PDB file of C-alpha atoms and ligand atoms in Angstrom:
ATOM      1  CA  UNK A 147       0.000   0.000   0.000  1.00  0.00           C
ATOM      2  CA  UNK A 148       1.302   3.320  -0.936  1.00  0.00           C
ATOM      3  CA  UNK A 149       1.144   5.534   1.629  1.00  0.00           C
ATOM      4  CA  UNK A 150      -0.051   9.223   1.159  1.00  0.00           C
ATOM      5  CA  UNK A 151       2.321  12.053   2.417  1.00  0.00           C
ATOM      6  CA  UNK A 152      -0.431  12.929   5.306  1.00  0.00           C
ATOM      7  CA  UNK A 153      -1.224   9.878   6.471  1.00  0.00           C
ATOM      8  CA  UNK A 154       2.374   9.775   7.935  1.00  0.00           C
ATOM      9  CA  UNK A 155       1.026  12.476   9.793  1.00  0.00           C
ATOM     10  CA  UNK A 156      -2.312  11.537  11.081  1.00  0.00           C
ATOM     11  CA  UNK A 157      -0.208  10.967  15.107  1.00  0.00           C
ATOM     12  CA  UNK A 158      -0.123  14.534  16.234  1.00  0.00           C
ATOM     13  CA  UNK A 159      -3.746  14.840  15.597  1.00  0.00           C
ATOM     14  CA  UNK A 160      -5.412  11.361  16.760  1.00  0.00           C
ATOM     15  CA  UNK A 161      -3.379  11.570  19.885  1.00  0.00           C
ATOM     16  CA  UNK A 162      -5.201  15.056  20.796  1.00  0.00           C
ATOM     17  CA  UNK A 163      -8.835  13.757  20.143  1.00  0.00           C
ATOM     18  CA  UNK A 164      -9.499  12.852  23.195  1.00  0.00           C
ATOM     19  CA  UNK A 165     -13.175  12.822  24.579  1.00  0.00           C
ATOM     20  CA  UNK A 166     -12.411  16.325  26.724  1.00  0.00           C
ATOM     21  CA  UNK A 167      -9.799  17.371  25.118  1.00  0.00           C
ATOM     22  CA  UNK A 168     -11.321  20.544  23.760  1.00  0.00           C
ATOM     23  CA  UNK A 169     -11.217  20.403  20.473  1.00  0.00           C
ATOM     24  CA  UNK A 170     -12.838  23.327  17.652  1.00  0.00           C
ATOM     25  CA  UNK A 171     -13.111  22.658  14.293  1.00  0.00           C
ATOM     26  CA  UNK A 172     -13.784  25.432  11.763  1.00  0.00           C
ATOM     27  CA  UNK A 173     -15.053  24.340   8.496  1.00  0.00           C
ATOM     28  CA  UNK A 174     -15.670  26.153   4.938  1.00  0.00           C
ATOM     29  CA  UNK A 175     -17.444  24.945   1.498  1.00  0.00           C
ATOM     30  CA  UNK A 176     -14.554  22.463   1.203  1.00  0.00           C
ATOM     31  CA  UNK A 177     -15.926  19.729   3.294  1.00  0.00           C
ATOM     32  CA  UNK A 178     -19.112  19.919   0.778  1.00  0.00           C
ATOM     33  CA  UNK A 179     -17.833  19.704  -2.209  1.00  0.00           C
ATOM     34  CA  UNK A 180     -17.836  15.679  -1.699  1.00  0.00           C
ATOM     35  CA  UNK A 181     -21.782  16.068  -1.733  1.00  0.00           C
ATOM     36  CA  UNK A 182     -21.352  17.684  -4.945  1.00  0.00           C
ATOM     37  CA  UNK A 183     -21.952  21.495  -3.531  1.00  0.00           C
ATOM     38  CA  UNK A 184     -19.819  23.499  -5.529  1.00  0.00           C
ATOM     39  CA  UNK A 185     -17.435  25.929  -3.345  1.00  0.00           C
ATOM     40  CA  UNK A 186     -17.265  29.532  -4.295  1.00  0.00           C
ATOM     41  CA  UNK A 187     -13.889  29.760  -5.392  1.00  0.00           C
ATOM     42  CA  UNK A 188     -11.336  27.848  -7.702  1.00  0.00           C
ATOM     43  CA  UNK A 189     -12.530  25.865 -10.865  1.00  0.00           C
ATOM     44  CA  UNK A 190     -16.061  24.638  -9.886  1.00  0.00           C
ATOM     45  CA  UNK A 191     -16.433  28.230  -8.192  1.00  0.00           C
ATOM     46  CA  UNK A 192     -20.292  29.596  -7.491  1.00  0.00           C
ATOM     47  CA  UNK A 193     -18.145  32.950  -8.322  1.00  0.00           C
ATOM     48  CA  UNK A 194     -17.639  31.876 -11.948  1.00  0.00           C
ATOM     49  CA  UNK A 195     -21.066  32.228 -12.978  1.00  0.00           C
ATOM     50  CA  UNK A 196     -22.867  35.062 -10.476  1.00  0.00           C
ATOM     51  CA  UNK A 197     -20.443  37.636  -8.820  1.00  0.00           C
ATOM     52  CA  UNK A 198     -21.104  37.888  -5.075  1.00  0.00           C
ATOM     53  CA  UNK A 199     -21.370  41.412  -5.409  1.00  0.00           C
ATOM     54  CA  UNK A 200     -24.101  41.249  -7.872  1.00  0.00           C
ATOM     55  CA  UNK A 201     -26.225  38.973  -5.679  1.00  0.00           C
ATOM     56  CA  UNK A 202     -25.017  38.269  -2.142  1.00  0.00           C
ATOM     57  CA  UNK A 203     -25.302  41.629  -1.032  1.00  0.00           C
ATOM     58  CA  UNK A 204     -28.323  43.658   0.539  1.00  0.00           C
ATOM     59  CA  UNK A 205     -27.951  46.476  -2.148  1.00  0.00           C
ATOM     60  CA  UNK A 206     -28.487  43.636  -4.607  1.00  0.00           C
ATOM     61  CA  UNK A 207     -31.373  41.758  -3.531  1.00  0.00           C
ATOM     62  CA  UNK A 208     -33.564  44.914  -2.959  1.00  0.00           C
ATOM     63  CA  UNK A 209     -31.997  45.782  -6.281  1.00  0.00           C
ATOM     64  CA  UNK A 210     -33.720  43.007  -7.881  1.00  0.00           C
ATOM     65  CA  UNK A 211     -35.028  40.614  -5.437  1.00  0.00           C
ATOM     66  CA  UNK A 212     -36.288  38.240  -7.709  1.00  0.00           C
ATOM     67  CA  UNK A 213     -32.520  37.561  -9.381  1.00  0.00           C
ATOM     68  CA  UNK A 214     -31.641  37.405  -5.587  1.00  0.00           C
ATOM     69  CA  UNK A 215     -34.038  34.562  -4.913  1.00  0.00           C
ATOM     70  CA  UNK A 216     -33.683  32.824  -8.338  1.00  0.00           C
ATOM     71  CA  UNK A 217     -29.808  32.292  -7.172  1.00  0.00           C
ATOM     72  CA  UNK A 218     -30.692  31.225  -3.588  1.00  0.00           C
ATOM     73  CA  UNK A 219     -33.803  29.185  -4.559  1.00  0.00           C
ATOM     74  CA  UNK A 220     -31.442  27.784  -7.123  1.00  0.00           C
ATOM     75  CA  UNK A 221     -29.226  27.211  -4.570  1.00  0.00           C
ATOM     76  CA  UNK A 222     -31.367  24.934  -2.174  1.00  0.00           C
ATOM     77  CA  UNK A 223     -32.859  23.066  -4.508  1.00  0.00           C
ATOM     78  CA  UNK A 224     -29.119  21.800  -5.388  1.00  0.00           C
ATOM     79  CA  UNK A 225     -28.238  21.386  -1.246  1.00  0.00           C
ATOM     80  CA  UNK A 226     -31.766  19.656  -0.946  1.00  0.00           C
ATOM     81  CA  UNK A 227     -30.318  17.064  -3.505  1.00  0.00           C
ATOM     82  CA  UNK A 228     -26.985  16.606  -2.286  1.00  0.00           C
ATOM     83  CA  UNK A 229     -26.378  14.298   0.955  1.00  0.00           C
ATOM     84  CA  UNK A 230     -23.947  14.817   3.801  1.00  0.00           C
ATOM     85  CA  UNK A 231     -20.459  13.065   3.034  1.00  0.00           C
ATOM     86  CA  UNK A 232     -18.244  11.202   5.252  1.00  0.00           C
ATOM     87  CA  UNK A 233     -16.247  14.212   7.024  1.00  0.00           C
ATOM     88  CA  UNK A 234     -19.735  15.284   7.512  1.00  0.00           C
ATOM     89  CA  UNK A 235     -20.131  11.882   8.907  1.00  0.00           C
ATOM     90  CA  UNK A 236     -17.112  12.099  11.115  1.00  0.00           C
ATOM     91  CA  UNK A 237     -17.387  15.114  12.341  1.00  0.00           C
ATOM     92  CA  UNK A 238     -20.838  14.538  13.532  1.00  0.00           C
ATOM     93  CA  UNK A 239     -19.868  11.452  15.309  1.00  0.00           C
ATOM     94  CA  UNK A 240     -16.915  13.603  17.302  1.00  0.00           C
ATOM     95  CA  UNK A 241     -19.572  16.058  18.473  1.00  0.00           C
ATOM     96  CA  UNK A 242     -22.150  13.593  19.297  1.00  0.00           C
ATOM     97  CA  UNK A 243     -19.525  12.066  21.597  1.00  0.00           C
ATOM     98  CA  UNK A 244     -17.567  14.393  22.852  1.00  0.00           C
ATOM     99  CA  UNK A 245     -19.350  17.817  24.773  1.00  0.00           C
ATOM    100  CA  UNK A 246     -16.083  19.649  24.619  1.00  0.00           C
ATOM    101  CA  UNK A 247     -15.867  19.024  21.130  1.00  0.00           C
ATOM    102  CA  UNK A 248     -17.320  22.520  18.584  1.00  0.00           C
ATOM    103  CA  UNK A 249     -17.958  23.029  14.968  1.00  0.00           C
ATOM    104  CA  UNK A 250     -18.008  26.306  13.778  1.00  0.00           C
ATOM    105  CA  UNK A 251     -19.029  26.149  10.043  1.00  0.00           C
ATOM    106  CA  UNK A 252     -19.395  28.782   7.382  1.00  0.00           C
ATOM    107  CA  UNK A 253     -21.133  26.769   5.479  1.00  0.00           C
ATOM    108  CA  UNK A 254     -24.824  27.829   4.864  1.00  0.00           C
ATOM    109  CA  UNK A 255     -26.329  24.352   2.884  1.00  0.00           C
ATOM    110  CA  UNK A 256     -27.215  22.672   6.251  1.00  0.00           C
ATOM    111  CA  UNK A 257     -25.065  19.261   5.633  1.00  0.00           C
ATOM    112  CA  UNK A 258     -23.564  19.395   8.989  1.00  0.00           C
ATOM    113  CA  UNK A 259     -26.973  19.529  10.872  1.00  0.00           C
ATOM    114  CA  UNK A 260     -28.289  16.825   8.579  1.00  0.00           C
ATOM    115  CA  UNK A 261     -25.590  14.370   9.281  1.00  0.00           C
ATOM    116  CA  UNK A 262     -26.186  15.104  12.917  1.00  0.00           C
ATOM    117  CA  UNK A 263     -23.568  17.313  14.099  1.00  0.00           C
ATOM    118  CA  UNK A 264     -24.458  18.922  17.440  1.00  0.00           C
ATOM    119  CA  UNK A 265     -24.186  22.174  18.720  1.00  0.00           C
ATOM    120  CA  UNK A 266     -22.916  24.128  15.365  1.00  0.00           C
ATOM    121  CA  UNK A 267     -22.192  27.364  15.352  1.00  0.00           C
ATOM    122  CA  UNK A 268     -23.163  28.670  12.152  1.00  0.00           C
ATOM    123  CA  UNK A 269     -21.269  31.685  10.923  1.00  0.00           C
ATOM    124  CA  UNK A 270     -23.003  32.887   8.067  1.00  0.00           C
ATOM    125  CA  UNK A 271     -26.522  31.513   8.715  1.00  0.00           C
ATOM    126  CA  UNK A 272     -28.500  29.333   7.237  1.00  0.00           C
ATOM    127  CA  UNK A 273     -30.336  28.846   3.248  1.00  0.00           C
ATOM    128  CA  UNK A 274     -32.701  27.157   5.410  1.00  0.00           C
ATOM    129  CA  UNK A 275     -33.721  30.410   7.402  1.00  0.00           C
ATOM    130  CA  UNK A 276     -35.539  33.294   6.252  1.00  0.00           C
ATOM    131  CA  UNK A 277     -36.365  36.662   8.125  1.00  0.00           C
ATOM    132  CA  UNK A 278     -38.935  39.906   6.993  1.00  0.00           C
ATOM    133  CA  UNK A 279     -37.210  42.064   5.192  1.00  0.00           C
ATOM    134  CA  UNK A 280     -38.164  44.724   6.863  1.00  0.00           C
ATOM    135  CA  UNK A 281     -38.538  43.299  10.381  1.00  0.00           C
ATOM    136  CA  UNK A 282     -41.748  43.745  10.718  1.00  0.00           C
ATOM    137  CA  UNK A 283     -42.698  43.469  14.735  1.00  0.00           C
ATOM    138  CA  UNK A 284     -44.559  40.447  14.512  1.00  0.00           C
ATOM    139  CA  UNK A 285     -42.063  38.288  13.310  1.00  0.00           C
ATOM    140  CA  UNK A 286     -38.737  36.611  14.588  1.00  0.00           C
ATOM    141  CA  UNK A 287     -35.746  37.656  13.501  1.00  0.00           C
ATOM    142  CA  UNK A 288     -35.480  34.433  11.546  1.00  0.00           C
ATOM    143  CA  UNK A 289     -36.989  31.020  11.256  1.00  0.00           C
ATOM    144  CA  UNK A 290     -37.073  27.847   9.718  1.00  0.00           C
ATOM    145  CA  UNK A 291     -38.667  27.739   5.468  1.00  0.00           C
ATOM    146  CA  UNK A 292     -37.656  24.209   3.879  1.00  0.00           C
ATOM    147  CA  UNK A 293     -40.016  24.585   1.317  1.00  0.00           C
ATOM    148  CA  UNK A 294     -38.119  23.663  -2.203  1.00  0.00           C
ATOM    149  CA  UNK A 295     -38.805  24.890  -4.697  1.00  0.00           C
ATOM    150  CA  UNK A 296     -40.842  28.147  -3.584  1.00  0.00           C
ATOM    151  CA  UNK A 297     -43.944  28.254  -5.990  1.00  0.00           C
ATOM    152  CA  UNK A 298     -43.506  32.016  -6.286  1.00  0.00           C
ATOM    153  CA  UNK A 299     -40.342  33.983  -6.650  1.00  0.00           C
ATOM    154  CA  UNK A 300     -39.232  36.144  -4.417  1.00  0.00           C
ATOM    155  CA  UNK A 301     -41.331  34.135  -1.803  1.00  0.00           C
ATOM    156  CA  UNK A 302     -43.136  37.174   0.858  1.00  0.00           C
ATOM    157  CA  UNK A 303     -42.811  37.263   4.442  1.00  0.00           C
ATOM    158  CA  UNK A 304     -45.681  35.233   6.242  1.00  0.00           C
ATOM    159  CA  UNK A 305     -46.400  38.053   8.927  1.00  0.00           C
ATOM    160  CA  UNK A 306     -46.506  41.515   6.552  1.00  0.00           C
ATOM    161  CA  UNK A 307     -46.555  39.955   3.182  1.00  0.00           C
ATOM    162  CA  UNK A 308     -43.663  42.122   2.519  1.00  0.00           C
ATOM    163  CA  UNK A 309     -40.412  40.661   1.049  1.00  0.00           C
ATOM    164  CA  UNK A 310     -38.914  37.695   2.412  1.00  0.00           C
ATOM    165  CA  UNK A 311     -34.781  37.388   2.827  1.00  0.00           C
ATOM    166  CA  UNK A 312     -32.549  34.248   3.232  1.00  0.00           C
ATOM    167  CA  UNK A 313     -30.979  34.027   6.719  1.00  0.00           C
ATOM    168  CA  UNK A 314     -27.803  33.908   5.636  1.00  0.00           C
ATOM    169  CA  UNK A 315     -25.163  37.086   5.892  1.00  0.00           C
ATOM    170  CA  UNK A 316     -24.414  38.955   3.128  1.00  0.00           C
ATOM    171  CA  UNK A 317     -21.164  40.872   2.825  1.00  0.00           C
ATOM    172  CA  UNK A 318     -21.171  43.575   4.275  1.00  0.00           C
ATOM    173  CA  UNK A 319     -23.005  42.689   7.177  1.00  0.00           C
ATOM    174  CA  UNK A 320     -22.022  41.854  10.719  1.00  0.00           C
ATOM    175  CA  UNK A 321     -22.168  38.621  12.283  1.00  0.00           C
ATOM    176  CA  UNK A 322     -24.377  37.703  14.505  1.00  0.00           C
ATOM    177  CA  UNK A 323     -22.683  38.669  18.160  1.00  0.00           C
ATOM    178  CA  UNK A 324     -23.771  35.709  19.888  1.00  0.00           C
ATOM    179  CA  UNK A 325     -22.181  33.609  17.069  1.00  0.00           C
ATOM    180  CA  UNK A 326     -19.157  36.325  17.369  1.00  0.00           C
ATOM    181  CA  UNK A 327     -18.781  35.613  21.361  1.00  0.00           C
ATOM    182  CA  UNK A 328     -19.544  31.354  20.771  1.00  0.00           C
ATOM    183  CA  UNK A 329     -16.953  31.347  17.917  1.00  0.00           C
ATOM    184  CA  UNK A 330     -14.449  33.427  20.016  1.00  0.00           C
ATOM    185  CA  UNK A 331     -14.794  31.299  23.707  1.00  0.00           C
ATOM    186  CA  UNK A 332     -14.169  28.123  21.541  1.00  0.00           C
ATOM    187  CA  UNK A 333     -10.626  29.274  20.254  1.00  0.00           C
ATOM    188  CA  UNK A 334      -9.672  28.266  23.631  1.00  0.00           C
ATOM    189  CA  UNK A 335      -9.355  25.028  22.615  1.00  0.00           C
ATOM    190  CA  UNK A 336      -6.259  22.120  22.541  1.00  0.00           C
ATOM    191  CA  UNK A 337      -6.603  21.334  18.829  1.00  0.00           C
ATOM    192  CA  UNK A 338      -8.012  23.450  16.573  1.00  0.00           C
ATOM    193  CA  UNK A 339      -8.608  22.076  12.622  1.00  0.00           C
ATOM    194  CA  UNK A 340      -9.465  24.392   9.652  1.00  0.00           C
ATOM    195  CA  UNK A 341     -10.971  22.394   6.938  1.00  0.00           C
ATOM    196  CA  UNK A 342     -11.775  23.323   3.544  1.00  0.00           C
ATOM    197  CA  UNK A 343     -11.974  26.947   3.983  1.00  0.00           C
ATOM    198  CA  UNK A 344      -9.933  29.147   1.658  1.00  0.00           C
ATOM    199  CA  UNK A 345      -9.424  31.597   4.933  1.00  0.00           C
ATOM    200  CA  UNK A 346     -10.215  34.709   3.175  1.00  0.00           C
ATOM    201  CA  UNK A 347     -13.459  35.569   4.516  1.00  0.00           C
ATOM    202  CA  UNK A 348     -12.789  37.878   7.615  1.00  0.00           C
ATOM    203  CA  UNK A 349     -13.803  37.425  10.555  1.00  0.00           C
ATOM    204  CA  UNK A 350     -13.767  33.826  10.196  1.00  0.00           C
ATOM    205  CA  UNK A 351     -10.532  33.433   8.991  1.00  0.00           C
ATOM    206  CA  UNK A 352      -8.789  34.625  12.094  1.00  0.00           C
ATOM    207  CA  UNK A 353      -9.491  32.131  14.443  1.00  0.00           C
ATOM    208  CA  UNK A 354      -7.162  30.041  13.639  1.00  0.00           C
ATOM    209  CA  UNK A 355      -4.770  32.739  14.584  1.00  0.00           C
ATOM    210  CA  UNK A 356      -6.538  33.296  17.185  1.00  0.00           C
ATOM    211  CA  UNK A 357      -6.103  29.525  19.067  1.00  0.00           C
ATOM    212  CA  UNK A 358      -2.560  29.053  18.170  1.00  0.00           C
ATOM    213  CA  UNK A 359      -2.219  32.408  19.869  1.00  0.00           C
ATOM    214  CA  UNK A 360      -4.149  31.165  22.924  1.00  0.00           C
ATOM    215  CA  UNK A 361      -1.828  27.725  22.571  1.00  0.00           C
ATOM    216  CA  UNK A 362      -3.914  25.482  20.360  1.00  0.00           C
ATOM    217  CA  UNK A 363      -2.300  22.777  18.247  1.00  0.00           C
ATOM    218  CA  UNK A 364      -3.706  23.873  14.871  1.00  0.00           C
ATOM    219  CA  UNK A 365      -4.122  22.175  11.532  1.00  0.00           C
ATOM    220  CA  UNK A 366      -5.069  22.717   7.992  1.00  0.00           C
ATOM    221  CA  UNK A 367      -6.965  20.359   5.898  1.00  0.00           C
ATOM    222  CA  UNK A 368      -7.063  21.375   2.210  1.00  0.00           C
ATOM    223  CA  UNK A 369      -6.194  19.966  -0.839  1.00  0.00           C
ATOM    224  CA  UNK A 370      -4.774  23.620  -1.830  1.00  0.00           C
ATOM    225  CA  UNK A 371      -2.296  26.289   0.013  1.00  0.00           C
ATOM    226  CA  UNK A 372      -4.405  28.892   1.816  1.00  0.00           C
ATOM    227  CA  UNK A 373      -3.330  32.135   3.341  1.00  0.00           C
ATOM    228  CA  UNK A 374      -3.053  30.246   6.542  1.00  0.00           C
ATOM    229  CA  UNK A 375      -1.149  27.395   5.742  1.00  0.00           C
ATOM    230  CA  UNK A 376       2.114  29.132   6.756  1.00  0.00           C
ATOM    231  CA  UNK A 377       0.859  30.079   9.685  1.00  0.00           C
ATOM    232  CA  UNK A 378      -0.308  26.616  11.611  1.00  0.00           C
ATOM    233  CA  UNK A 379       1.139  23.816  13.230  1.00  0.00           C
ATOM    234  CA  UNK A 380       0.498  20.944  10.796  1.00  0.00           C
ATOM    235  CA  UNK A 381      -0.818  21.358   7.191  1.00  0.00           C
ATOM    236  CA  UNK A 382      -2.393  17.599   5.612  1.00  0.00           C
ATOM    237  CA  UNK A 383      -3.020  18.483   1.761  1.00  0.00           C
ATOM    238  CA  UNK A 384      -5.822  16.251   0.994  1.00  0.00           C
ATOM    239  CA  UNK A 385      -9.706  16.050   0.595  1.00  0.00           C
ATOM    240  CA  UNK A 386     -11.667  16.563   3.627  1.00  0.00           C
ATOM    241  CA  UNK A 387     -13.352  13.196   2.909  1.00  0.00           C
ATOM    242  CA  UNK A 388     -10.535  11.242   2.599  1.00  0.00           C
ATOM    243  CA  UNK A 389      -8.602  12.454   5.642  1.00  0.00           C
ATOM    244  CA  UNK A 390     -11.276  12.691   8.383  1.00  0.00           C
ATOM    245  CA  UNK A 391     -12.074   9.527   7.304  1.00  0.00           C
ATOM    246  CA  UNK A 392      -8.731   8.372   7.782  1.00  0.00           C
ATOM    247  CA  UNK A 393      -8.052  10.056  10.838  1.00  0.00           C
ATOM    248  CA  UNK A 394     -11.781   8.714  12.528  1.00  0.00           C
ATOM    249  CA  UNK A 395     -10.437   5.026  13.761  1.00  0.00           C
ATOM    250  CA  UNK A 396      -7.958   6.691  15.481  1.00  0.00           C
ATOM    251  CA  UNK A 397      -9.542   8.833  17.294  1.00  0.00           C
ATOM    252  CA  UNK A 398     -10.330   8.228  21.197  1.00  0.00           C
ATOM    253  CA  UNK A 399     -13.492  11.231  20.753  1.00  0.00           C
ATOM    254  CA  UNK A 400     -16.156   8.099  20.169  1.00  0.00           C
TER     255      UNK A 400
HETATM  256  P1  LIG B1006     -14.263  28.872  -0.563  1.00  0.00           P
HETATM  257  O1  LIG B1006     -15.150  28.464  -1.696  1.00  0.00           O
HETATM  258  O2  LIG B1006     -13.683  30.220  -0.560  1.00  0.00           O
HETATM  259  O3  LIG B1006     -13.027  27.853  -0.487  1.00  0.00           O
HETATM  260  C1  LIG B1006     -13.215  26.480  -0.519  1.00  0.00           C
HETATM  261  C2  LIG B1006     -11.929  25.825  -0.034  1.00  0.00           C
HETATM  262  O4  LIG B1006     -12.145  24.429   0.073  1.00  0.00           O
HETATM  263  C3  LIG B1006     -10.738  26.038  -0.970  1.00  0.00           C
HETATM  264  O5  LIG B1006      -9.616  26.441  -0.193  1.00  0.00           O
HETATM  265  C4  LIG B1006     -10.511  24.642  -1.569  1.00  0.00           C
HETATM  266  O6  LIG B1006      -9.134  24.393  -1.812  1.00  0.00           O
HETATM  267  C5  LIG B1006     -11.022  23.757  -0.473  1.00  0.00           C
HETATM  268  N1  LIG B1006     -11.523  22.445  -0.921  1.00  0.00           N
HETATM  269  C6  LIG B1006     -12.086  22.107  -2.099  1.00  0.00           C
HETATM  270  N2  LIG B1006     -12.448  20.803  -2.085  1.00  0.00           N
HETATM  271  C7  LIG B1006     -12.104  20.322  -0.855  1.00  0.00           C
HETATM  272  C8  LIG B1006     -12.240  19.043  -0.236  1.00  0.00           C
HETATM  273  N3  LIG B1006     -12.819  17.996  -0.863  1.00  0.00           N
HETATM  274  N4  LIG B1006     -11.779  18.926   1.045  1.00  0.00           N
HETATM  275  C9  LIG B1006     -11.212  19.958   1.696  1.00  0.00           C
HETATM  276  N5  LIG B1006     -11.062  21.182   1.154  1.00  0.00           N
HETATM  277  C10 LIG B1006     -11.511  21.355  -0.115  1.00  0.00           C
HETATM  278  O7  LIG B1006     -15.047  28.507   0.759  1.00  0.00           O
HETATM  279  P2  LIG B1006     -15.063  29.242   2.148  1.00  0.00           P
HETATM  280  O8  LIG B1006     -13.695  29.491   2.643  1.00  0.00           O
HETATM  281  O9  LIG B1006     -16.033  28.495   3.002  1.00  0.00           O
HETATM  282  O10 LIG B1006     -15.719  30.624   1.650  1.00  0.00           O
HETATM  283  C11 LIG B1006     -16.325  31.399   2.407  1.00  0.00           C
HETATM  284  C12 LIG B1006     -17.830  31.591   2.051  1.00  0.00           C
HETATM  285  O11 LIG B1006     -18.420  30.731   1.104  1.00  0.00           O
HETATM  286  C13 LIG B1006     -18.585  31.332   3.282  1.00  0.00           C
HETATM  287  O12 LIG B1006     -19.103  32.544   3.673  1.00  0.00           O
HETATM  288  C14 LIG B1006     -19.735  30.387   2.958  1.00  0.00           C
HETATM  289  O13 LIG B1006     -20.916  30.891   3.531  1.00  0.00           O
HETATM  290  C15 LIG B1006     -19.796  30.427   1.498  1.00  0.00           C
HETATM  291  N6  LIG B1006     -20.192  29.193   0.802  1.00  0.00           N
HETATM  292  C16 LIG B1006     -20.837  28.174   1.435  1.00  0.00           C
HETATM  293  C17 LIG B1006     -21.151  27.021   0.737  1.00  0.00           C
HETATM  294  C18 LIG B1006     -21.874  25.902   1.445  1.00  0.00           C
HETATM  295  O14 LIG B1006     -22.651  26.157   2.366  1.00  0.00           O
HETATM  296  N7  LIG B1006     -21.588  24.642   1.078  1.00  0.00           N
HETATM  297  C19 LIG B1006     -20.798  26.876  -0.604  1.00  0.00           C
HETATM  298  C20 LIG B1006     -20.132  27.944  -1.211  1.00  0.00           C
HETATM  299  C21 LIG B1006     -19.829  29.082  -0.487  1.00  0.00           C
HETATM  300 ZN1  LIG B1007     -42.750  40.749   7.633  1.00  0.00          ZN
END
C-alpha cells in the first residue's frame, strides 16, 4: 500500500482527540464539495457564474429581489439534492460524543446539521432560514422555510406579506454577536482544525490565529495552500473526505 504524504502524519492529531480534550473545528465549502456542492472559489467556483457582489449583497437583492431569490432558490434546490459526506459523517460522530468538542461552520447548505452534528455554530446563517425584510414586529428575527422549490419567486414574508430574505449574511453585514462571542470562547481550545476553507473571509478566517495564539495545536486540511497554511502547526493536503475519514479510527473522541 502506498502511503499518502499525510497519512504519515495523522499521530499529532489522533493523539489530541481525546473525549475532553477541547477540540474546535472550523469548516468552509470544502468539506461539501464531496456532496457535490460546488465551493465559491477555484474551478467549480459559485463565483464563476454570479459575482457575489451582484447577488449576495443587501444592495443587490432589494436591487432586484427576484434575481436574488432565483440564485438562492437555485441554490437549495441543489443542497436539498446533495447528501452529507463522510467528514460530515465524522465530524458529527466527534460532536455527538464528545461535549467539549465545537464546529463552527461557514457553510450555509445545512449538511452538517443533517448528518447530525451537534451544537454548530453557524457563521453565516443558514439557506434554510428566512427573516422579513423589513422586520416587521410580529415576526422573529429568523426562522425555519424548507419549502423547495418556492412556488412564487421572491417568496413574501408570512407576517406583513412584505419581502422575504434568506438568513444567511451577506457581505457587508455583521455577524451575529452571539455567534461572534460562541466562535471566540471556543478558540480556547487544545486542537483546533481548519478544513476546507480558503481563509479569506474575515472574521472567520482569524481564528485560527486566534487559538494558536491562545496555545492550540492547529491544523489545515485542504487539498490547496491557503493564506493560513504558513501560519499553523500541521498542514495535511488532501480532501476533507478522505482524511477525516482516515483520521476517525484513530480517534479516542467516540
Ligand atoms: P471557498 O469556496 O472560498 O473555499 C473552498 C476551499 O475548500 C478552498 O480552499 C478549496 O481548496 C477547499 N476544498 C475544495 N475541495 C475540498 C475538499 N474535498 N476537502 C477539503 N477542502 C476542499 O469557501 P469558504 O472558505 O467556506 O468561503 C467562504 C464563504 O463561502 C462562506 O461565507 C460560505 O458561507 C460560502 N459558501 C458556502 C457554501 C456551502 O454552504 N456549502 C458553498 C459555497 C460558499
Ligand atoms: Zn414581515
Amino acid at each position: 500500500m502506498t502511503l499518502m504524504p499525510w497519512e504519515r502524519e495523522l499521530a499529532p492529531i489522533a493523539e489530541r482527540l481525546r473525549v475532553g480534550a477541547r477540540t474546535t473545528v472550523l469548516t468552509g465549502a470544502g468539506v461539501s464539495t464531496g456532496s457535490g456542492v460546488p465551493p465559491f472559489r477555484g474551478d467549480e467556483g459559485l463565483w464563476r457564474r454570479y459575482r457575489p457582489e451582484t447577488l449576495a449583497t443587501p444592495a443587490a437583492c432589494q436591487r432586484d429581489p427576484g434575481l436574488g431569490w432565483d440564485w438562492y432558490d437555485w441554490r437549495r434546490q441543489l443542497v436539498a439534492g446533495c447528501e452529507p459526506n463522510r467528514a460530515h459523517a465524522v465530524l458529527a460522530a466527534w460532536t455527538r460524543h464528545d461535549p467539549t468538542m465545537r464546529l463552527i461552520t461557514q457553510n450555509v447548505d445545512g449538511l452538517h446539521e443533517r448528518a447530525g452534528s451537534e451544537r454548530v455554530i453557524r457563521f453565516h446563517g443558514s439557506l434554510w432560514e428566512v427573516g422579513c425584510w423589513d422586520r416587521c414586529p410580529s415576526s422573529p428575527a429568523r426562522w425555519s422555510d424548507l419549502t423547495v422549490p418556492f412556488p412564487v419567486l421572491p417568496p413574501t414574508c408570512r407576517y406583513c406579506g412584505g419581502l422575504l430574505r434568506p438568513g444567511v449574511v451577506w457581505f457587508g453585514e455583521g455577524i451575529d454577536p452571539t455567534v461572534l462571542a460562541d466562535s471566540e470562547a471556543a478558540t480556547a481550545c487544545e486542537l483546533f482544525l481548519t478544513i476546507g476553507t480558503s481563509a479569506l473571509v474575515y472574521p472567520a478566517a482569524g481564528l485560527v490565529a486566534r487559538a494558536r495564539e491562545r496555545g492550540a495545536f492547529t491544523v489545515e486540511i485542504n487539498p490547496d495552500e491557503t493564506p493560513v497554511s504558513d501560519h499553523v502547526d500541521l498542514v495535511l493536503r488532501g480532501t476533507a473526505e478522505a482524511i477525516l475519514d482516515a483520521i476517525e479510527p484513530h480517534s479516542a473522541a467516540r
